[in-house]
Every structure is written in C-alpha cells, then in structure tokens.
mmCIF file of N, CA and C in Angstrom:
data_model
loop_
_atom_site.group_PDB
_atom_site.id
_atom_site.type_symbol
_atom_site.label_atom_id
_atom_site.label_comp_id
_atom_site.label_asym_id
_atom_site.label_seq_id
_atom_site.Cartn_x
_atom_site.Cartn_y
_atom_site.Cartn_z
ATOM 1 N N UNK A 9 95.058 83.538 90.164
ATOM 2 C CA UNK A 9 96.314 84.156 90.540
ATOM 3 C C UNK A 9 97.221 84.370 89.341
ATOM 4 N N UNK A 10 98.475 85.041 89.155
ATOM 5 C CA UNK A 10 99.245 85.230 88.309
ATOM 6 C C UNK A 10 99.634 84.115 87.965
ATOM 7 N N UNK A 11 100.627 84.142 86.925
ATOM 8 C CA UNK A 11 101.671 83.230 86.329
ATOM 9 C C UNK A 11 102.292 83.001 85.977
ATOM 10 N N UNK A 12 103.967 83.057 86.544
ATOM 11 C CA UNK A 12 105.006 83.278 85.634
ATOM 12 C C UNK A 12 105.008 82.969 84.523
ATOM 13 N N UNK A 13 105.122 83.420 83.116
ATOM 14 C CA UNK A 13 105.675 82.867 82.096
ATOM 15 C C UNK A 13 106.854 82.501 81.554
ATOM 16 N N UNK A 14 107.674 83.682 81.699
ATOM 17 C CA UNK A 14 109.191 84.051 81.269
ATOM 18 C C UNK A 14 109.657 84.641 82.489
ATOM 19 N N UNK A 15 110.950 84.652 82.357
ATOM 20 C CA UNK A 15 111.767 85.852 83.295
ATOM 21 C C UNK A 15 113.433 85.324 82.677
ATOM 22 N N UNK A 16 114.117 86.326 82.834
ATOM 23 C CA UNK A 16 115.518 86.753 82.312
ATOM 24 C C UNK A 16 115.984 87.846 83.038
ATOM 25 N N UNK A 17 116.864 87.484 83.900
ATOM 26 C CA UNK A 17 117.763 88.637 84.145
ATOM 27 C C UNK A 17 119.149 89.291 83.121
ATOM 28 N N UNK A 18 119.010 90.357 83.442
ATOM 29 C CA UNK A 18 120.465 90.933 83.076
ATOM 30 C C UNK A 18 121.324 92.022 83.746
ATOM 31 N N UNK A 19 122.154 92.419 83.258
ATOM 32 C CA UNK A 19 122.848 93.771 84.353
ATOM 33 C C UNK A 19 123.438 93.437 85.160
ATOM 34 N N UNK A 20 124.000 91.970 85.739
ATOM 35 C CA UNK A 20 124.234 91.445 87.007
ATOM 36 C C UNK A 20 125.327 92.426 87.435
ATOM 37 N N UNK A 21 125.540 93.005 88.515
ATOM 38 C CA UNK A 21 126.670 93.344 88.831
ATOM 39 C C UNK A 21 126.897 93.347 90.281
ATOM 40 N N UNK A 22 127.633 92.627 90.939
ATOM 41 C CA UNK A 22 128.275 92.721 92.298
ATOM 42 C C UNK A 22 129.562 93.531 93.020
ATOM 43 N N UNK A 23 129.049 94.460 94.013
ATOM 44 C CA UNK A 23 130.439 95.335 94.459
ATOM 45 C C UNK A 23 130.532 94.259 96.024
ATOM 46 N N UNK A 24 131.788 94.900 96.393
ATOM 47 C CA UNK A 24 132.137 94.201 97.719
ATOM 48 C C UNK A 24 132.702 95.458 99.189
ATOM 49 N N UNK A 25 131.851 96.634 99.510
ATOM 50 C CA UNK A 25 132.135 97.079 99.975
ATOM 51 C C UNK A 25 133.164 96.679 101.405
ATOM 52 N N UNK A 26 132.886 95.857 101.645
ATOM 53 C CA UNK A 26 133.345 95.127 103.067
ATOM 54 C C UNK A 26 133.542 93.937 102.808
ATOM 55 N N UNK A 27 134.754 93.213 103.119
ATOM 56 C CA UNK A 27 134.866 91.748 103.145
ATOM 57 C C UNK A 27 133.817 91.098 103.299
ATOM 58 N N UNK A 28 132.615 91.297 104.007
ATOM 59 C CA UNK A 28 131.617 90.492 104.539
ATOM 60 C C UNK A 28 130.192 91.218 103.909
ATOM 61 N N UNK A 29 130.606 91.735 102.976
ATOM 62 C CA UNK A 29 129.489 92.626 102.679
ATOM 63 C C UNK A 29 129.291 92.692 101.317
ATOM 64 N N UNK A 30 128.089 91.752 100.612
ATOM 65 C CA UNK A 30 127.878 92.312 98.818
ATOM 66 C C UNK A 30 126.750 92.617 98.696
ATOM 67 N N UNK A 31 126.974 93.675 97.599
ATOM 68 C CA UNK A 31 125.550 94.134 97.328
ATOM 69 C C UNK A 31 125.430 94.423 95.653
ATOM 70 N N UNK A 32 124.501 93.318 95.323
ATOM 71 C CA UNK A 32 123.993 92.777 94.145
ATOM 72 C C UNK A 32 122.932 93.513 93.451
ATOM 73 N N UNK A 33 123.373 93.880 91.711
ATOM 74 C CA UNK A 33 122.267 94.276 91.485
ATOM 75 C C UNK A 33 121.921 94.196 90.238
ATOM 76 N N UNK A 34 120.598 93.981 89.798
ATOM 77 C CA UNK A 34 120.324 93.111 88.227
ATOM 78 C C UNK A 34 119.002 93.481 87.955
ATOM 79 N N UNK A 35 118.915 93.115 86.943
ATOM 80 C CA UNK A 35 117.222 93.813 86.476
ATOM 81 C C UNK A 35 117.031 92.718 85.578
ATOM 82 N N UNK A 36 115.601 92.548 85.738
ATOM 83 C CA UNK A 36 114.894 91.485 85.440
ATOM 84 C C UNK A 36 113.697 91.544 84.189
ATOM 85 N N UNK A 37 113.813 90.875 82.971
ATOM 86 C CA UNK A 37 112.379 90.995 81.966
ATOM 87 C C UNK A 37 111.432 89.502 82.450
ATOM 88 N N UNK A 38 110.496 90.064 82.976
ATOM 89 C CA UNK A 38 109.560 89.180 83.363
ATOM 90 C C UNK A 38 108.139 89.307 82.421
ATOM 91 N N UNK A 39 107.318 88.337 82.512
ATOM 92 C CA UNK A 39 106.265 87.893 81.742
ATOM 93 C C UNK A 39 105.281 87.238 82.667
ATOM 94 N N UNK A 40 104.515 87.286 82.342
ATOM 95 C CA UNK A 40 103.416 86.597 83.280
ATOM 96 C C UNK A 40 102.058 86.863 82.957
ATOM 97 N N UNK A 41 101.135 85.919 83.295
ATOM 98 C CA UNK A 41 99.537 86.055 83.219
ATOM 99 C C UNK A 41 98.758 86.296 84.147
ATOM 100 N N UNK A 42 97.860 87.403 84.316
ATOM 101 C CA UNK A 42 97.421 87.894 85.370
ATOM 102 C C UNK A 42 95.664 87.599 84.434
ATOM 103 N N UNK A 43 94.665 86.968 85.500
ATOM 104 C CA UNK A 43 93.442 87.276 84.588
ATOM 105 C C UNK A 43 92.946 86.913 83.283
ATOM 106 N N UNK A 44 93.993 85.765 83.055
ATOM 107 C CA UNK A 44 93.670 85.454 81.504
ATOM 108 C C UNK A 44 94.256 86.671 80.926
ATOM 109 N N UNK A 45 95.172 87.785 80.941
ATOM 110 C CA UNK A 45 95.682 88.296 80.357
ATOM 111 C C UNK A 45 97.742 88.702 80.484
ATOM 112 N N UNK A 46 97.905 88.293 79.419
ATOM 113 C CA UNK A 46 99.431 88.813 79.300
ATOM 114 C C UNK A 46 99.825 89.821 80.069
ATOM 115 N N UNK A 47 101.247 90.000 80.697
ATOM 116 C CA UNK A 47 101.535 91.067 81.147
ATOM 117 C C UNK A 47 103.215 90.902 81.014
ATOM 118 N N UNK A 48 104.093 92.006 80.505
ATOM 119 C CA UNK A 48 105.146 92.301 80.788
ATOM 120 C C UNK A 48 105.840 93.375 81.023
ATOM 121 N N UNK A 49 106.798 93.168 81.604
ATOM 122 C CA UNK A 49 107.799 93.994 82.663
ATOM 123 C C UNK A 49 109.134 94.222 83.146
ATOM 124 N N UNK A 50 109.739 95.010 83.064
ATOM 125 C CA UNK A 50 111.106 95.013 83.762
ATOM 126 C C UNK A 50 111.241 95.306 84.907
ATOM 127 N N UNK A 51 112.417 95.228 85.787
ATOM 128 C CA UNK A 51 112.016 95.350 86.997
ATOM 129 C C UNK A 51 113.548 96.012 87.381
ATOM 130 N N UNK A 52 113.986 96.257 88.635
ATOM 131 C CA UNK A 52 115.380 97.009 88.468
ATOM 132 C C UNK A 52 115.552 96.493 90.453
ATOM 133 N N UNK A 53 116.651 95.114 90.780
ATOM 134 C CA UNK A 53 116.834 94.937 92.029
ATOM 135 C C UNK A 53 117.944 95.002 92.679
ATOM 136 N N UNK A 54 118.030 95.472 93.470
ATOM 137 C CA UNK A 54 119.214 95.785 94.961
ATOM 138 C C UNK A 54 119.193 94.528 96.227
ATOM 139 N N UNK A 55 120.308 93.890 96.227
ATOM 140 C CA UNK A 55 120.128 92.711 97.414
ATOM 141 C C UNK A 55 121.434 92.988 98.147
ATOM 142 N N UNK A 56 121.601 93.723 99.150
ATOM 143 C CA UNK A 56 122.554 93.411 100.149
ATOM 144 C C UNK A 56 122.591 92.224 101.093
ATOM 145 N N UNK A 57 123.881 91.407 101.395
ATOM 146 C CA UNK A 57 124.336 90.378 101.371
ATOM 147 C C UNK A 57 125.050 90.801 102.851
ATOM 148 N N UNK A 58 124.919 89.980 104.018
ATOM 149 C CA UNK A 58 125.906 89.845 104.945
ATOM 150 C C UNK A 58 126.536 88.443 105.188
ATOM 151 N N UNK A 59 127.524 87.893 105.449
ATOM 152 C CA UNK A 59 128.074 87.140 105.724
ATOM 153 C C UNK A 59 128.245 87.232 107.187
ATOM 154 N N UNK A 60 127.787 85.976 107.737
ATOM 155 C CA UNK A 60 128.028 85.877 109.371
ATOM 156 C C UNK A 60 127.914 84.280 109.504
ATOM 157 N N UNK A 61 128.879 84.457 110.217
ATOM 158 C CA UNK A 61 129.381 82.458 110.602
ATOM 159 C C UNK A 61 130.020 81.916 109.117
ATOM 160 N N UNK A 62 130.390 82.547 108.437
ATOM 161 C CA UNK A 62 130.568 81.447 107.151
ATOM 162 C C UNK A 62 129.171 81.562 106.447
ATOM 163 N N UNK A 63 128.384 81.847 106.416
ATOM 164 C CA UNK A 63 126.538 81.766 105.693
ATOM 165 C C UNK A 63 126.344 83.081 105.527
ATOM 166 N N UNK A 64 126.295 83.560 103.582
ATOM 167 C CA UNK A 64 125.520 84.490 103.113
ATOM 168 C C UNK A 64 124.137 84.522 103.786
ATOM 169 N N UNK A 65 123.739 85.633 103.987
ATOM 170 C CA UNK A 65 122.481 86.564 104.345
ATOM 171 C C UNK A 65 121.939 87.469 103.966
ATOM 172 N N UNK A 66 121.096 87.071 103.069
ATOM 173 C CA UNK A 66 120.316 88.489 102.013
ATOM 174 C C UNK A 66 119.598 89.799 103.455
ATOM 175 N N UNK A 67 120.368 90.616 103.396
ATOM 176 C CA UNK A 67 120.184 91.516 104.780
ATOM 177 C C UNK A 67 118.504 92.616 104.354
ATOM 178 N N UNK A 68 118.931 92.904 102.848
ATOM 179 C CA UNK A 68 117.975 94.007 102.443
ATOM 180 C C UNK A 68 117.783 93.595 101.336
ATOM 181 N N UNK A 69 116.346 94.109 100.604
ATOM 182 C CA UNK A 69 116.148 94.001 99.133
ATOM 183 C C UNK A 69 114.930 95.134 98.749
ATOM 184 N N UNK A 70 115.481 95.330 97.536
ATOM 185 C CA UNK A 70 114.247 96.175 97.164
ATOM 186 C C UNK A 70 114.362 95.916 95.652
ATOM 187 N N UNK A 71 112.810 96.415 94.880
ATOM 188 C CA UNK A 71 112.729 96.129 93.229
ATOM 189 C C UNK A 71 112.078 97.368 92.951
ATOM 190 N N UNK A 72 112.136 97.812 91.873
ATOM 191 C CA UNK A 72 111.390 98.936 90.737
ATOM 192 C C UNK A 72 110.823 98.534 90.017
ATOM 193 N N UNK A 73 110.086 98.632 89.835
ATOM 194 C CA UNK A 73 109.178 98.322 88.342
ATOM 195 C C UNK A 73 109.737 99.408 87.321
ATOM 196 N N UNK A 74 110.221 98.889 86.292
ATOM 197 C CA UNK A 74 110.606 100.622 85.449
ATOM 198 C C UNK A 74 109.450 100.999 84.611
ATOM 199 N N UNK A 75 109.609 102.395 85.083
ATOM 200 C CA UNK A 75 108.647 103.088 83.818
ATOM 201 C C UNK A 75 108.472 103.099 82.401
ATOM 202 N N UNK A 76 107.336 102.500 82.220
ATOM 203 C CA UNK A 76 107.409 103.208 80.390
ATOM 204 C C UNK A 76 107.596 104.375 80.355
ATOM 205 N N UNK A 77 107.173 106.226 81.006
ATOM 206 C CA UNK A 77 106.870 107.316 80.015
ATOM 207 C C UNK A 77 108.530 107.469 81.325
ATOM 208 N N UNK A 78 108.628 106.818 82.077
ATOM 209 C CA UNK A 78 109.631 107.753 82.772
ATOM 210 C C UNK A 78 111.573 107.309 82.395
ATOM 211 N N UNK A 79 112.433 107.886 83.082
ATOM 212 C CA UNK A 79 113.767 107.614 82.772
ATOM 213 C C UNK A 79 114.175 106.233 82.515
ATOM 214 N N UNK A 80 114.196 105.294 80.448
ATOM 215 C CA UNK A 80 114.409 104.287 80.732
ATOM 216 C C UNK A 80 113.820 103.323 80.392
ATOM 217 N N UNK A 81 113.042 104.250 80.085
ATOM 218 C CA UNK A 81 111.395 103.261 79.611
ATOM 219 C C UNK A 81 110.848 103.536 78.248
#
C-alpha cells in the first residue's frame, strides 16, 4: 500500500458566508511511497463546514490533484 511521507499545507483561507456556514480552502504538498517508489504532489481542497447544535460539520469536500502541463503546474 502507499505511504505517507511528507505533507504540508498552505493557502489556508476561510470565508464565512453564513453565520453557520465556513468554507475552507488550502492546498496541500504531499509525498508518499507507492510500490517501492517515490511519489509527489500537490493537491488543491474545498471543505464546507455546517454548524448545527453548537458542532462543526464538514458538509462537503472535494480535492484536485494539480497539473503539471496544465494551469499552475
């Protein structure tokens, strides 16, 4: 199986559309071993956040892998 090696986020940034509502987003340099072989990567994530009862709730999430040949890479 894989293996994390490293990981580092950066970019953090949080908006607050709604009192009860954040949506987080940061991109990640990750590292890892797949196969006896090295692998690294950036990644680009979105986490919307609901608040209900007093208790954050990661509602949605999604990640990118960013491109090398494309916008960024």
């Amino acid at each position: 199986g894989a293996r994390i090696t490293a990981f580092e986020l950066f970019d953090e940034r949080v908006i607050f559309p709604l009192p009860d509502v954040a949506v987080a987003t940061y991109s990640a340099k990750q590292s890892f071993t797949l196969d006896g072989k090295r692998h690294d990567m950036v990644v680009h994530d979105t986490t919307t956040w609901v608040k209900k009862g007093g208790t954050w709730l990661a509602s949605a999430h999604t990640e990118s892998a960013q491109q090398k040949d494309g916008p960024g890479g």
